[in-house]
Tab-separated table of C-alpha atoms in Angstrom:
chain	number	residue	atom	x	y	z
A	22	UNK	CA	-0.157	0.206	0.075
A	23	UNK	CA	1.354	3.640	-1.113
A	24	UNK	CA	1.951	5.958	1.777
A	25	UNK	CA	4.251	7.817	4.170
A	26	UNK	CA	6.381	6.574	6.688
A	27	UNK	CA	7.583	8.522	9.395
A	28	UNK	CA	10.986	7.230	11.358
A	29	UNK	CA	11.273	6.877	14.652
A	30	UNK	CA	7.901	7.232	16.208
A	31	UNK	CA	9.414	8.191	19.522
A	32	UNK	CA	12.607	10.474	19.909
A	33	UNK	CA	14.564	11.411	23.035
A	34	UNK	CA	17.391	13.506	22.565
A	35	UNK	CA	19.806	15.835	24.771
A	36	UNK	CA	19.648	19.752	24.045
A	37	UNK	CA	22.310	21.020	21.865
A	38	UNK	CA	22.335	17.506	19.763
A	39	UNK	CA	21.302	17.918	16.288
A	40	UNK	CA	18.674	15.403	15.346
A	41	UNK	CA	17.187	14.332	11.800
A	42	UNK	CA	13.819	12.933	11.478
A	43	UNK	CA	13.301	10.408	8.276
A	44	UNK	CA	10.152	11.116	6.032
A	45	UNK	CA	9.513	8.577	2.871
A	46	UNK	CA	6.835	8.466	0.698
A	47	UNK	CA	6.137	5.867	-2.349
A	48	UNK	CA	3.165	7.908	-3.277
A	49	UNK	CA	5.061	9.161	-5.945
A	50	UNK	CA	4.061	12.938	-4.679
A	51	UNK	CA	5.834	15.626	-6.111
A	52	UNK	CA	5.334	18.275	-3.315
A	53	UNK	CA	6.569	17.337	0.477
A	54	UNK	CA	6.231	19.516	3.582
A	55	UNK	CA	7.420	19.276	7.000
A	56	UNK	CA	4.731	20.553	10.059
A	57	UNK	CA	5.118	21.202	13.933
A	58	UNK	CA	2.244	20.256	16.070
A	59	UNK	CA	1.898	21.653	19.737
A	60	UNK	CA	-0.842	21.570	21.770
A	61	UNK	CA	-4.149	24.134	20.590
A	62	UNK	CA	-1.775	25.992	17.931
A	63	UNK	CA	-2.499	23.592	14.878
A	64	UNK	CA	-0.227	22.790	12.251
A	65	UNK	CA	2.871	25.151	11.651
A	66	UNK	CA	4.916	24.844	8.474
A	67	UNK	CA	7.963	24.309	8.691
A	68	UNK	CA	9.895	23.429	5.500
A	69	UNK	CA	8.028	22.384	1.914
A	70	UNK	CA	9.535	21.132	-1.058
A	71	UNK	CA	7.850	21.018	-4.583
A	72	UNK	CA	10.266	19.085	-6.862
A	73	UNK	CA	13.242	17.772	-5.979
A	74	UNK	CA	16.688	19.571	-5.235
A	75	UNK	CA	14.278	22.933	-4.331
A	76	UNK	CA	12.821	23.655	-1.183
A	77	UNK	CA	11.582	26.578	0.866
A	78	UNK	CA	10.578	27.886	4.564
A	79	UNK	CA	7.560	27.638	5.674
A	80	UNK	CA	6.338	29.896	8.781
A	81	UNK	CA	8.306	28.724	11.076
A	82	UNK	CA	11.980	27.969	9.881
A	83	UNK	CA	14.715	28.761	12.213
A	84	UNK	CA	16.374	26.216	13.680
A	85	UNK	CA	15.590	23.619	11.151
A	86	UNK	CA	17.138	22.423	7.769
A	87	UNK	CA	15.563	20.235	5.104
A	88	UNK	CA	16.872	18.323	2.108
A	89	UNK	CA	15.445	16.398	-0.900
A	90	UNK	CA	17.901	14.735	-2.809
A	91	UNK	CA	14.894	12.336	-3.998
A	92	UNK	CA	11.796	12.587	-5.040
A	93	UNK	CA	10.281	9.798	-2.257
A	94	UNK	CA	12.652	11.226	0.430
A	95	UNK	CA	12.412	14.724	2.964
A	96	UNK	CA	14.511	14.195	6.035
A	97	UNK	CA	14.222	17.425	8.696
A	98	UNK	CA	17.062	18.024	10.829
A	99	UNK	CA	16.114	19.720	13.913
A	100	UNK	CA	19.903	21.875	15.192
A	101	UNK	CA	20.514	22.663	18.196
A	102	UNK	CA	19.369	26.568	17.453
A	103	UNK	CA	16.276	25.606	17.483
A	104	UNK	CA	15.333	26.662	21.192
A	105	UNK	CA	12.262	24.831	21.955
A	106	UNK	CA	12.327	21.864	19.763
A	107	UNK	CA	9.833	19.166	21.882
A	108	UNK	CA	7.008	18.724	19.578
A	109	UNK	CA	5.226	16.568	17.569
A	110	UNK	CA	6.432	16.425	13.815
A	111	UNK	CA	4.088	15.589	10.996
A	112	UNK	CA	5.136	14.696	7.272
A	113	UNK	CA	2.989	15.086	4.236
A	114	UNK	CA	2.705	14.876	0.772
A	115	UNK	CA	0.820	16.224	-2.433
A	116	UNK	CA	0.301	15.414	-6.061
A	117	UNK	CA	0.612	19.262	-6.473
A	118	UNK	CA	0.483	22.501	-4.388
A	119	UNK	CA	-1.478	21.741	-1.481
A	120	UNK	CA	-4.450	24.632	-1.840
A	121	UNK	CA	-5.504	22.071	-4.368
A	122	UNK	CA	-4.928	18.809	-3.545
A	123	UNK	CA	-5.634	17.162	-0.296
A	124	UNK	CA	-2.316	16.430	2.198
A	125	UNK	CA	-1.309	12.760	2.349
A	126	UNK	CA	0.062	12.466	6.101
A	127	UNK	CA	2.502	10.348	8.365
A	128	UNK	CA	1.898	9.098	11.738
A	129	UNK	CA	4.253	11.411	13.041
A	130	UNK	CA	7.270	11.453	15.239
A	131	UNK	CA	7.206	12.845	18.646
A	132	UNK	CA	10.485	14.598	19.959
A	133	UNK	CA	11.688	15.245	23.114
A	134	UNK	CA	14.493	17.006	24.154
A	135	UNK	CA	15.669	17.227	27.646
B	29	UNK	CA	-3.660	37.263	5.180
B	30	UNK	CA	-6.129	34.409	5.389
B	31	UNK	CA	-6.743	33.099	8.778
B	32	UNK	CA	-8.847	30.259	10.575
B	33	UNK	CA	-10.842	30.277	13.461
B	34	UNK	CA	-12.265	27.034	15.314
B	35	UNK	CA	-14.834	27.994	18.221
B	36	UNK	CA	-14.530	25.503	20.912
B	37	UNK	CA	-10.895	24.046	21.561
B	38	UNK	CA	-12.870	21.213	23.470
B	39	UNK	CA	-16.348	19.690	22.451
B	40	UNK	CA	-18.453	16.754	24.539
B	41	UNK	CA	-21.119	15.189	23.447
B	42	UNK	CA	-23.132	12.167	24.539
B	43	UNK	CA	-22.987	9.018	21.555
B	44	UNK	CA	-26.006	9.658	19.553
B	45	UNK	CA	-26.548	13.424	19.382
B	46	UNK	CA	-25.164	15.858	16.792
B	47	UNK	CA	-21.827	16.672	16.157
B	48	UNK	CA	-21.282	20.202	15.578
B	49	UNK	CA	-17.646	22.028	15.079
B	50	UNK	CA	-17.206	25.135	14.109
B	51	UNK	CA	-15.140	27.071	11.813
B	52	UNK	CA	-14.927	30.458	10.581
B	53	UNK	CA	-12.294	31.566	8.064
B	54	UNK	CA	-10.934	34.862	6.951
B	55	UNK	CA	-9.789	35.061	3.219
B	56	UNK	CA	-9.795	37.850	0.350
B	57	UNK	CA	-10.583	35.741	-2.563
B	58	UNK	CA	-12.857	32.399	-3.256
B	59	UNK	CA	-11.182	29.854	-0.763
B	60	UNK	CA	-10.709	25.993	-0.375
B	61	UNK	CA	-11.547	24.485	2.470
B	62	UNK	CA	-10.653	21.137	4.378
B	63	UNK	CA	-11.456	19.354	7.374
B	64	UNK	CA	-9.005	16.713	8.773
B	65	UNK	CA	-9.366	14.600	11.542
B	66	UNK	CA	-6.373	12.791	13.882
B	67	UNK	CA	-6.638	10.314	16.132
B	68	UNK	CA	-4.228	9.644	18.969
B	69	UNK	CA	-0.656	9.792	18.030
B	70	UNK	CA	-1.279	9.693	14.209
B	71	UNK	CA	-1.325	11.947	11.144
B	72	UNK	CA	-4.129	13.751	9.849
B	73	UNK	CA	-6.887	12.585	7.583
B	74	UNK	CA	-8.978	14.274	4.912
B	75	UNK	CA	-12.705	14.117	6.190
B	76	UNK	CA	-13.994	16.264	3.493
B	77	UNK	CA	-12.848	19.219	1.425
B	78	UNK	CA	-14.848	22.550	-0.413
B	79	UNK	CA	-13.217	23.745	-3.702
B	80	UNK	CA	-16.629	25.209	-5.939
B	81	UNK	CA	-19.731	24.030	-7.052
B	82	UNK	CA	-22.679	22.693	-4.085
B	83	UNK	CA	-21.936	24.248	-0.698
B	84	UNK	CA	-22.854	21.300	1.416
B	85	UNK	CA	-20.219	18.723	1.118
B	86	UNK	CA	-19.994	15.379	2.355
B	87	UNK	CA	-17.078	13.228	4.035
B	88	UNK	CA	-16.230	10.269	5.231
B	89	UNK	CA	-17.661	8.440	8.271
B	90	UNK	CA	-21.150	10.453	7.850
B	91	UNK	CA	-19.466	14.393	8.568
B	92	UNK	CA	-20.198	16.751	6.102
B	93	UNK	CA	-19.994	20.577	6.384
B	94	UNK	CA	-21.754	23.607	4.611
B	95	UNK	CA	-20.007	26.927	2.793
B	96	UNK	CA	-21.337	29.801	3.657
B	97	UNK	CA	-20.111	32.411	2.119
B	98	UNK	CA	-22.034	35.076	3.966
B	99	UNK	CA	-20.849	34.058	7.196
B	100	UNK	CA	-17.386	33.398	6.026
B	101	UNK	CA	-18.051	29.589	7.869
B	102	UNK	CA	-17.743	25.961	7.128
B	103	UNK	CA	-18.962	24.330	10.226
B	104	UNK	CA	-19.022	20.473	10.437
B	105	UNK	CA	-22.072	18.549	11.376
B	106	UNK	CA	-22.525	14.738	12.294
B	107	UNK	CA	-26.795	13.799	12.649
B	108	UNK	CA	-25.168	10.897	15.495
B	109	UNK	CA	-22.184	10.605	17.143
B	110	UNK	CA	-19.917	7.420	17.332
B	111	UNK	CA	-17.601	6.545	20.365
B	112	UNK	CA	-15.173	6.361	17.453
B	113	UNK	CA	-15.822	9.984	16.804
B	114	UNK	CA	-13.524	10.952	19.177
B	115	UNK	CA	-10.675	12.769	17.979
B	116	UNK	CA	-9.013	16.041	17.384
B	117	UNK	CA	-10.403	18.073	14.297
B	118	UNK	CA	-8.887	20.387	12.135
B	119	UNK	CA	-10.100	23.191	9.466
B	120	UNK	CA	-8.099	24.375	7.005
B	121	UNK	CA	-8.098	27.215	4.181
B	122	UNK	CA	-6.234	27.975	1.207
B	123	UNK	CA	-6.528	30.864	-1.409
B	124	UNK	CA	-4.898	31.717	-4.048
B	125	UNK	CA	-3.497	35.170	-2.178
B	126	UNK	CA	-1.595	32.555	-0.121
B	127	UNK	CA	0.242	31.096	-3.052
B	128	UNK	CA	-2.281	27.993	-2.056
B	129	UNK	CA	-0.719	27.046	1.324
B	130	UNK	CA	-2.854	25.775	3.777
B	131	UNK	CA	-3.566	27.603	6.902
B	132	UNK	CA	-4.785	25.476	9.854
B	133	UNK	CA	-6.804	26.221	12.774
B	134	UNK	CA	-5.934	25.259	16.377
B	135	UNK	CA	-8.028	22.058	16.132
B	136	UNK	CA	-11.033	21.118	18.332
B	137	UNK	CA	-10.860	17.845	20.115
B	138	UNK	CA	-14.470	16.054	20.323
B	139	UNK	CA	-14.937	13.791	23.140
B	140	UNK	CA	-17.845	11.468	22.938
B	141	UNK	CA	-19.747	10.247	26.026
B	142	UNK	CA	-21.327	7.030	26.864
């Protein structure tokens, strides 16, 4: 079955360490997205990519980095510069620009930094 | 700029009762509107969407929503709640002025009492 796989499901890190969250899709979607979810704040867009080797900052990109070397993969690195990294991170994809086609989501990675 | 307001971060209903989750949006051009559902520790799933045409939109699991331009609303309803409907629900809007990127509301957690 096609879908989006995020790994790991739970991740624990010490403050000051960079950490990379994996996102893989086999839906053949062009566009991929990373969202951060905090209680009561809905979803906030971190980065998105509409084509391989290209990506744009979202609303809260500071302290994060991404790459898009393959169509199927869009890893997110949470750097030590991110001041409040503990959150639930969701990866999504769509066939074209998200306003027209629905987003397909992975099951998320819960990151805890202590 | 587009925005979404979901009235009530928590809604509680009895099993079999009407479900009404409120969503108001702000958009300077005709919007596309979406409702997504999120079960615990999972990603979001599309319930329904409005793009153009009929203003009453039917979705999965017996949910429907009505686009009311005069009220800038897109409330989600279901005639009879089931225990399995307990989840968090997100309204989202996109329009061409925002590059067709989605803006999510803060979410409404639906609790269903037996």
